[in-house]
PDB file of C-alpha atoms in Angstrom:
ATOM      1  CA  MET H   1      17.776   4.453 -26.432  1.00  0.00           C
ATOM      2  CA  LYS H   2      19.050   8.013 -26.820  1.00  0.00           C
ATOM      3  CA  ALA H   3      15.632   9.197 -27.955  1.00  0.00           C
ATOM      4  CA  THR H   4      14.009   7.685 -24.846  1.00  0.00           C
ATOM      5  CA  ILE H   5      16.609   9.253 -22.572  1.00  0.00           C
ATOM      6  CA  ASP H   6      16.153  12.624 -24.257  1.00  0.00           C
ATOM      7  CA  PHE H   7      12.382  12.346 -23.864  1.00  0.00           C
ATOM      8  CA  LEU H   8      12.620  11.619 -20.133  1.00  0.00           C
ATOM      9  CA  ARG H   9      15.018  14.524 -19.724  1.00  0.00           C
ATOM     10  CA  SER H  10      12.498  16.731 -21.492  1.00  0.00           C
ATOM     11  CA  MET H  11       9.978  15.626 -18.848  1.00  0.00           C
ATOM     12  CA  GLY H  12      12.321  16.918 -16.152  1.00  0.00           C
ATOM     13  CA  PHE H  13      14.074  13.736 -15.039  1.00  0.00           C
ATOM     14  CA  THR H  14      17.694  14.181 -14.043  1.00  0.00           C
ATOM     15  CA  THR H  15      20.559  11.886 -15.040  1.00  0.00           C
ATOM     16  CA  ILE H  16      20.657  10.485 -11.504  1.00  0.00           C
ATOM     17  CA  GLU H  17      16.930   9.777 -11.595  1.00  0.00           C
ATOM     18  CA  PHE H  18      17.205   8.050 -14.966  1.00  0.00           C
ATOM     19  CA  ARG H  19      20.057   5.879 -13.715  1.00  0.00           C
ATOM     20  CA  ARG H  20      17.930   4.776 -10.801  1.00  0.00           C
ATOM     21  CA  ILE H  21      14.952   4.080 -13.072  1.00  0.00           C
ATOM     22  CA  ALA H  22      17.119   2.060 -15.463  1.00  0.00           C
ATOM     23  CA  GLY H  23      18.693   0.205 -12.563  1.00  0.00           C
ATOM     24  CA  MET H  24      15.301  -0.874 -11.253  1.00  0.00           C
ATOM     25  CA  CYS H  25      13.710  -1.441 -14.660  1.00  0.00           C
ATOM     26  CA  PRO H  26      16.487  -2.096 -17.209  1.00  0.00           C
ATOM     27  CA  GLU H  27      13.908  -2.970 -19.861  1.00  0.00           C
ATOM     28  CA  ILE H  28      13.238   0.764 -20.197  1.00  0.00           C
ATOM     29  CA  LEU H  29      16.464   0.879 -22.234  1.00  0.00           C
ATOM     30  CA  THR H  30      14.749  -1.164 -24.947  1.00  0.00           C
ATOM     31  CA  PHE H  31      11.641   1.020 -25.044  1.00  0.00           C
ATOM     32  CA  LYS H  32      10.924   3.518 -27.771  1.00  0.00           C
ATOM     33  CA  VAL H  33       9.528   6.950 -27.067  1.00  0.00           C
ATOM     34  CA  SER H  34       6.270   5.749 -28.609  1.00  0.00           C
ATOM     35  CA  ASP H  35       6.124   3.067 -25.892  1.00  0.00           C
ATOM     36  CA  VAL H  36       6.605   5.540 -23.053  1.00  0.00           C
ATOM     37  CA  ILE H  37       4.353   8.400 -24.128  1.00  0.00           C
ATOM     38  CA  PRO H  38       1.111   6.397 -23.595  1.00  0.00           C
ATOM     39  CA  VAL H  39       2.094   5.827 -19.959  1.00  0.00           C
ATOM     40  CA  PHE H  40       2.480   9.548 -19.292  1.00  0.00           C
ATOM     41  CA  THR H  41      -0.751  10.268 -21.149  1.00  0.00           C
ATOM     42  CA  PHE H  42      -2.586   7.672 -19.085  1.00  0.00           C
ATOM     43  CA  LEU H  43      -1.226   8.947 -15.775  1.00  0.00           C
ATOM     44  CA  LEU H  44      -2.070  12.548 -16.577  1.00  0.00           C
ATOM     45  CA  ARG H  45      -5.457  12.112 -18.256  1.00  0.00           C
ATOM     46  CA  GLU H  46      -6.974   8.983 -16.751  1.00  0.00           C
ATOM     47  CA  ALA H  47      -5.282   8.530 -13.392  1.00  0.00           C
ATOM     48  CA  LYS H  48      -5.535  12.308 -12.861  1.00  0.00           C
ATOM     49  CA  VAL H  49      -1.926  12.766 -11.748  1.00  0.00           C
ATOM     50  CA  MET H  50      -0.991  16.438 -11.746  1.00  0.00           C
ATOM     51  CA  GLY H  51       1.811  17.417 -14.098  1.00  0.00           C
ATOM     52  CA  SER H  52       3.820  18.771 -11.186  1.00  0.00           C
ATOM     53  CA  ASP H  53       3.663  15.342  -9.507  1.00  0.00           C
ATOM     54  CA  ILE H  54       4.570  13.148 -12.468  1.00  0.00           C
ATOM     55  CA  ARG H  55       8.283  12.913 -11.635  1.00  0.00           C
ATOM     56  CA  ARG H  56       7.545  12.014  -8.026  1.00  0.00           C
ATOM     57  CA  VAL H  57       5.084   9.339  -9.128  1.00  0.00           C
ATOM     58  CA  ILE H  58       7.530   7.740 -11.563  1.00  0.00           C
ATOM     59  CA  ASN H  59      10.473   7.979  -9.191  1.00  0.00           C
ATOM     60  CA  ARG H  60       8.425   6.304  -6.491  1.00  0.00           C
ATOM     61  CA  ARG H  61       7.344   3.489  -8.807  1.00  0.00           C
ATOM     62  CA  PRO H  62       9.580   3.251 -11.920  1.00  0.00           C
ATOM     63  CA  ARG H  63       7.783   0.029 -12.880  1.00  0.00           C
ATOM     64  CA  LEU H  64       4.931   2.180 -14.162  1.00  0.00           C
ATOM     65  CA  LEU H  65       7.028   3.212 -17.152  1.00  0.00           C
ATOM     66  CA  VAL H  66       7.308  -0.343 -18.451  1.00  0.00           C
ATOM     67  CA  CYS H  67       3.684  -1.362 -17.892  1.00  0.00           C
ATOM     68  CA  ASP H  68       1.311  -1.806 -20.801  1.00  0.00           C
ATOM     69  CA  VAL H  69      -1.537   0.689 -20.585  1.00  0.00           C
ATOM     70  CA  GLU H  70      -4.152  -1.584 -22.146  1.00  0.00           C
ATOM     71  CA  LYS H  71      -3.193  -4.808 -20.375  1.00  0.00           C
ATOM     72  CA  ARG H  72      -2.148  -3.573 -16.936  1.00  0.00           C
ATOM     73  CA  LEU H  73      -2.569   0.112 -16.056  1.00  0.00           C
ATOM     74  CA  ARG H  74      -6.095   0.739 -17.293  1.00  0.00           C
ATOM     75  CA  PRO H  75      -7.627  -2.532 -16.010  1.00  0.00           C
ATOM     76  CA  THR H  76      -6.051  -1.919 -12.604  1.00  0.00           C
ATOM     77  CA  LEU H  77      -7.340   1.645 -12.545  1.00  0.00           C
ATOM     78  CA  TYR H  78     -10.871   0.465 -13.365  1.00  0.00           C
ATOM     79  CA  PHE H  79     -10.699  -2.203 -10.660  1.00  0.00           C
ATOM     80  CA  LEU H  80      -9.583   0.258  -7.982  1.00  0.00           C
ATOM     81  CA  GLN H  81     -12.322   2.655  -8.994  1.00  0.00           C
ATOM     82  CA  SER H  82     -14.884  -0.161  -9.013  1.00  0.00           C
ATOM     83  CA  ILE H  83     -14.249  -0.962  -5.345  1.00  0.00           C
ATOM     84  CA  GLY H  84     -14.588   2.665  -4.357  1.00  0.00           C
ATOM     85  CA  ILE H  85     -11.041   4.038  -4.385  1.00  0.00           C
ATOM     86  CA  ALA H  86     -11.829   7.289  -6.165  1.00  0.00           C
ATOM     87  CA  GLU H  87      -8.568   9.197  -5.688  1.00  0.00           C
ATOM     88  CA  VAL H  88      -6.305   6.692  -7.408  1.00  0.00           C
ATOM     89  CA  HIS H  89      -3.774   9.450  -8.088  1.00  0.00           C
ATOM     90  CA  LYS H  90      -2.867   9.168  -4.405  1.00  0.00           C
ATOM     91  CA  HIS H  91      -2.091   5.471  -4.801  1.00  0.00           C
ATOM     92  CA  THR H  92      -0.444   5.299  -8.215  1.00  0.00           C
ATOM     93  CA  SER H  93       2.075   2.662  -7.105  1.00  0.00           C
ATOM     94  CA  LEU H  94      -0.827   0.198  -7.128  1.00  0.00           C
ATOM     95  CA  LEU H  95      -1.444   0.716 -10.834  1.00  0.00           C
ATOM     96  CA  SER H  96       1.478  -1.491 -11.823  1.00  0.00           C
ATOM     97  CA  CYS H  97       0.055  -4.430  -9.845  1.00  0.00           C
ATOM     98  CA  SER H  98      -1.906  -7.333 -11.259  1.00  0.00           C
ATOM     99  CA  VAL H  99      -5.538  -7.491 -10.193  1.00  0.00           C
ATOM    100  CA  GLU H 100      -5.629 -11.284 -10.531  1.00  0.00           C
ATOM    101  CA  ASP H 101      -2.255 -12.068  -8.950  1.00  0.00           C
ATOM    102  CA  LYS H 102      -2.075  -9.430  -6.218  1.00  0.00           C
ATOM    103  CA  PHE H 103      -5.417  -7.818  -5.423  1.00  0.00           C
ATOM    104  CA  ILE H 104      -7.868 -10.717  -5.570  1.00  0.00           C
ATOM    105  CA  PRO H 105      -5.777 -13.034  -3.321  1.00  0.00           C
ATOM    106  CA  ARG H 106      -5.705 -10.375  -0.592  1.00  0.00           C
ATOM    107  CA  ILE H 107      -9.444  -9.854  -0.775  1.00  0.00           C
ATOM    108  CA  ASP H 108      -9.910 -13.628  -0.615  1.00  0.00           C
ATOM    109  CA  TYR H 109      -7.633 -13.830   2.425  1.00  0.00           C
ATOM    110  CA  LEU H 110      -9.620 -11.212   4.331  1.00  0.00           C
ATOM    111  CA  GLU H 111     -12.826 -13.069   3.543  1.00  0.00           C
ATOM    112  CA  ASN H 112     -11.288 -16.395   4.594  1.00  0.00           C
ATOM    113  CA  ILE H 113     -10.459 -15.093   8.070  1.00  0.00           C
ATOM    114  CA  GLY H 114     -14.030 -13.986   8.646  1.00  0.00           C
ATOM    115  CA  PHE H 115     -14.705 -10.657   6.972  1.00  0.00           C
ATOM    116  CA  THR H 116     -17.567 -10.260   4.560  1.00  0.00           C
ATOM    117  CA  ASN H 117     -16.760  -9.085   1.057  1.00  0.00           C
ATOM    118  CA  ALA H 118     -18.231  -5.681   1.928  1.00  0.00           C
ATOM    119  CA  ASP H 119     -16.058  -5.445   5.057  1.00  0.00           C
ATOM    120  CA  ALA H 120     -12.919  -6.494   3.156  1.00  0.00           C
ATOM    121  CA  LEU H 121     -13.487  -3.852   0.503  1.00  0.00           C
ATOM    122  CA  ALA H 122     -14.215  -1.239   3.164  1.00  0.00           C
ATOM    123  CA  MET H 123     -10.840  -2.010   4.779  1.00  0.00           C
ATOM    124  CA  LEU H 124      -9.077  -1.680   1.437  1.00  0.00           C
ATOM    125  CA  ARG H 125     -10.799   1.617   0.708  1.00  0.00           C
ATOM    126  CA  ARG H 126      -9.776   2.898   4.116  1.00  0.00           C
ATOM    127  CA  PHE H 127      -6.190   1.690   3.731  1.00  0.00           C
ATOM    128  CA  PRO H 128      -5.302   0.792   0.105  1.00  0.00           C
ATOM    129  CA  GLN H 129      -1.720  -0.010   1.118  1.00  0.00           C
ATOM    130  CA  LEU H 130      -3.083  -3.346   2.307  1.00  0.00           C
ATOM    131  CA  PHE H 131      -2.808  -4.454  -1.307  1.00  0.00           C
ATOM    132  CA  CYS H 132       0.982  -4.148  -1.024  1.00  0.00           C
ATOM    133  CA  TYR H 133       1.486  -6.443   1.964  1.00  0.00           C
ATOM    134  CA  GLY H 134       2.383 -10.102   1.622  1.00  0.00           C
ATOM    135  CA  ILE H 135      -0.009 -12.751   2.866  1.00  0.00           C
ATOM    136  CA  LYS H 136       2.517 -15.247   4.234  1.00  0.00           C
ATOM    137  CA  ASN H 137       4.962 -12.802   5.797  1.00  0.00           C
ATOM    138  CA  ASN H 138       2.582 -10.062   6.903  1.00  0.00           C
ATOM    139  CA  PHE H 139      -1.126 -10.861   7.065  1.00  0.00           C
ATOM    140  CA  GLU H 140      -0.888 -14.367   8.483  1.00  0.00           C
ATOM    141  CA  PRO H 141       1.535 -13.840  11.397  1.00  0.00           C
ATOM    142  CA  LYS H 142       0.049 -10.488  12.388  1.00  0.00           C
ATOM    143  CA  PHE H 143      -3.533 -11.749  12.271  1.00  0.00           C
ATOM    144  CA  ASP H 144      -2.584 -14.877  14.194  1.00  0.00           C
ATOM    145  CA  TYR H 145      -1.061 -12.733  16.943  1.00  0.00           C
ATOM    146  CA  PHE H 146      -3.995 -10.304  16.856  1.00  0.00           C
ATOM    147  CA  TYR H 147      -6.575 -13.083  17.203  1.00  0.00           C
ATOM    148  CA  ARG H 148      -4.843 -15.684  19.368  1.00  0.00           C
ATOM    149  CA  GLU H 149      -2.545 -13.679  21.623  1.00  0.00           C
ATOM    150  CA  MET H 150      -4.245 -10.308  21.803  1.00  0.00           C
ATOM    151  CA  GLY H 151      -7.754 -11.764  21.787  1.00  0.00           C
ATOM    152  CA  ARG H 152      -9.084  -8.922  19.692  1.00  0.00           C
ATOM    153  CA  ASP H 153     -12.320  -8.766  17.741  1.00  0.00           C
ATOM    154  CA  LEU H 154     -12.556  -8.569  13.956  1.00  0.00           C
ATOM    155  CA  ASP H 155     -14.570  -5.367  14.223  1.00  0.00           C
ATOM    156  CA  GLU H 156     -11.541  -3.598  15.663  1.00  0.00           C
ATOM    157  CA  LEU H 157      -9.374  -4.721  12.771  1.00  0.00           C
ATOM    158  CA  LYS H 158     -12.050  -3.648  10.317  1.00  0.00           C
ATOM    159  CA  GLU H 159     -11.923  -0.157  11.772  1.00  0.00           C
ATOM    160  CA  PHE H 160      -8.139  -0.058  11.943  1.00  0.00           C
ATOM    161  CA  PRO H 161      -6.588  -2.019   9.040  1.00  0.00           C
ATOM    162  CA  GLN H 162      -3.431   0.076   9.497  1.00  0.00           C
ATOM    163  CA  TYR H 163      -2.545  -2.508  12.146  1.00  0.00           C
ATOM    164  CA  PHE H 164      -0.918  -4.536   9.359  1.00  0.00           C
ATOM    165  CA  SER H 165       1.521  -1.710   8.632  1.00  0.00           C
ATOM    166  CA  PHE H 166       3.273  -2.014  12.001  1.00  0.00           C
ATOM    167  CA  SER H 167       6.183  -4.329  12.750  1.00  0.00           C
ATOM    168  CA  LEU H 168       5.083  -7.437  14.628  1.00  0.00           C
ATOM    169  CA  GLU H 169       8.367  -7.974  16.458  1.00  0.00           C
ATOM    170  CA  ASN H 170       9.415  -4.370  17.022  1.00  0.00           C
ATOM    171  CA  ARG H 171       6.097  -2.661  17.652  1.00  0.00           C
ATOM    172  CA  ILE H 172       3.053  -4.886  18.115  1.00  0.00           C
ATOM    173  CA  LYS H 173       4.381  -7.613  20.416  1.00  0.00           C
ATOM    174  CA  PRO H 174       6.380  -5.456  22.858  1.00  0.00           C
ATOM    175  CA  ARG H 175       3.592  -2.923  23.262  1.00  0.00           C
ATOM    176  CA  HIS H 176       0.937  -5.556  23.715  1.00  0.00           C
ATOM    177  CA  LEU H 177       3.045  -7.388  26.307  1.00  0.00           C
ATOM    178  CA  CYS H 178       3.687  -4.131  28.135  1.00  0.00           C
ATOM    179  CA  CYS H 179      -0.059  -3.430  28.238  1.00  0.00           C
ATOM    180  CA  VAL H 180      -0.671  -6.936  29.603  1.00  0.00           C
ATOM    181  CA  ASP H 181       2.031  -6.447  32.219  1.00  0.00           C
ATOM    182  CA  LYS H 182       0.504  -3.141  33.322  1.00  0.00           C
ATOM    183  CA  GLY H 183      -3.031  -4.533  33.277  1.00  0.00           C
ATOM    184  CA  VAL H 184      -4.368  -1.937  30.861  1.00  0.00           C
ATOM    185  CA  HIS H 185      -6.508  -2.443  27.788  1.00  0.00           C
ATOM    186  CA  PHE H 186      -6.826   0.074  24.971  1.00  0.00           C
ATOM    187  CA  PRO H 187      -9.049  -0.124  21.892  1.00  0.00           C
ATOM    188  CA  LEU H 188      -7.064  -0.653  18.707  1.00  0.00           C
ATOM    189  CA  PRO H 189      -8.259   2.433  16.843  1.00  0.00           C
ATOM    190  CA  VAL H 190      -8.169   5.854  18.473  1.00  0.00           C
ATOM    191  CA  ARG H 191      -9.802   8.814  16.821  1.00  0.00           C
ATOM    192  CA  ALA H 192      -7.438  11.417  18.215  1.00  0.00           C
ATOM    193  CA  THR H 193      -4.270   9.679  17.005  1.00  0.00           C
ATOM    194  CA  PRO H 194      -3.376   7.234  14.235  1.00  0.00           C
ATOM    195  CA  MET H 195      -2.439   4.515  16.717  1.00  0.00           C
ATOM    196  CA  VAL H 196      -3.393   4.027  20.362  1.00  0.00           C
ATOM    197  CA  TRP H 197       0.034   2.594  21.131  1.00  0.00           C
ATOM    198  CA  MET H 198       1.609   5.877  20.069  1.00  0.00           C
ATOM    199  CA  ILE H 199       0.089   7.660  23.059  1.00  0.00           C
ATOM    200  CA  LYS H 200       2.580   8.625  25.765  1.00  0.00           C
ATOM    201  CA  HIS H 201       0.554   7.023  28.507  1.00  0.00           C
ATOM    202  CA  PRO H 202       1.995   7.705  32.005  1.00  0.00           C
ATOM    203  CA  TYR H 203       1.856   3.981  32.821  1.00  0.00           C
ATOM    204  CA  LEU H 204       3.497   2.919  29.577  1.00  0.00           C
ATOM    205  CA  LYS H 205       6.591   5.114  29.408  1.00  0.00           C
ATOM    206  CA  GLU H 206       8.830   2.179  28.577  1.00  0.00           C
ATOM    207  CA  LEU H 207       6.987   1.359  25.364  1.00  0.00           C
ATOM    208  CA  PRO H 208       9.251   1.284  22.295  1.00  0.00           C
TER     209      PRO H 208
END
């Protein structure tokens, strides 16, 4: 245990950071230095994480430290690259996820609601964070509202998958209802801004 702690300190991690890592992934306390070094090597050499970013990457997703390179990290990296996500170093939190248990079900869901496989993958390339959202508590209620209440077209969602990142109750519903009340209709994606509902429209000043 002491050797592992000393190694992480040598990599620049502070005592506070190590406590947080151990609190989130207590199994790190049972790891040898020889178990941890391959993870750093993988992140630096294969995932192309810059040395100056390694602490930030680990602190953001401590689970990476306790993932097996051969069984989890490398297969996930290859999968992300295979669907066209080239800059995986910008999405390293995904590397600790299971392709079979997390990624494939979300691709299947997008196909089940009407997207082609090519469209689903295009959405995931455009917004890889989609892989992190739950199906039951995120995708399903937000798509149901998008399709049934908002009456939107799938093409709009394909162009703006970031829709799933917004709160249904606190952002999507109140702004949609306000638009309905004012009799205005905006396209979902807007090139000038990340979200059309973020625009300070003179007729929609009361939007949350």
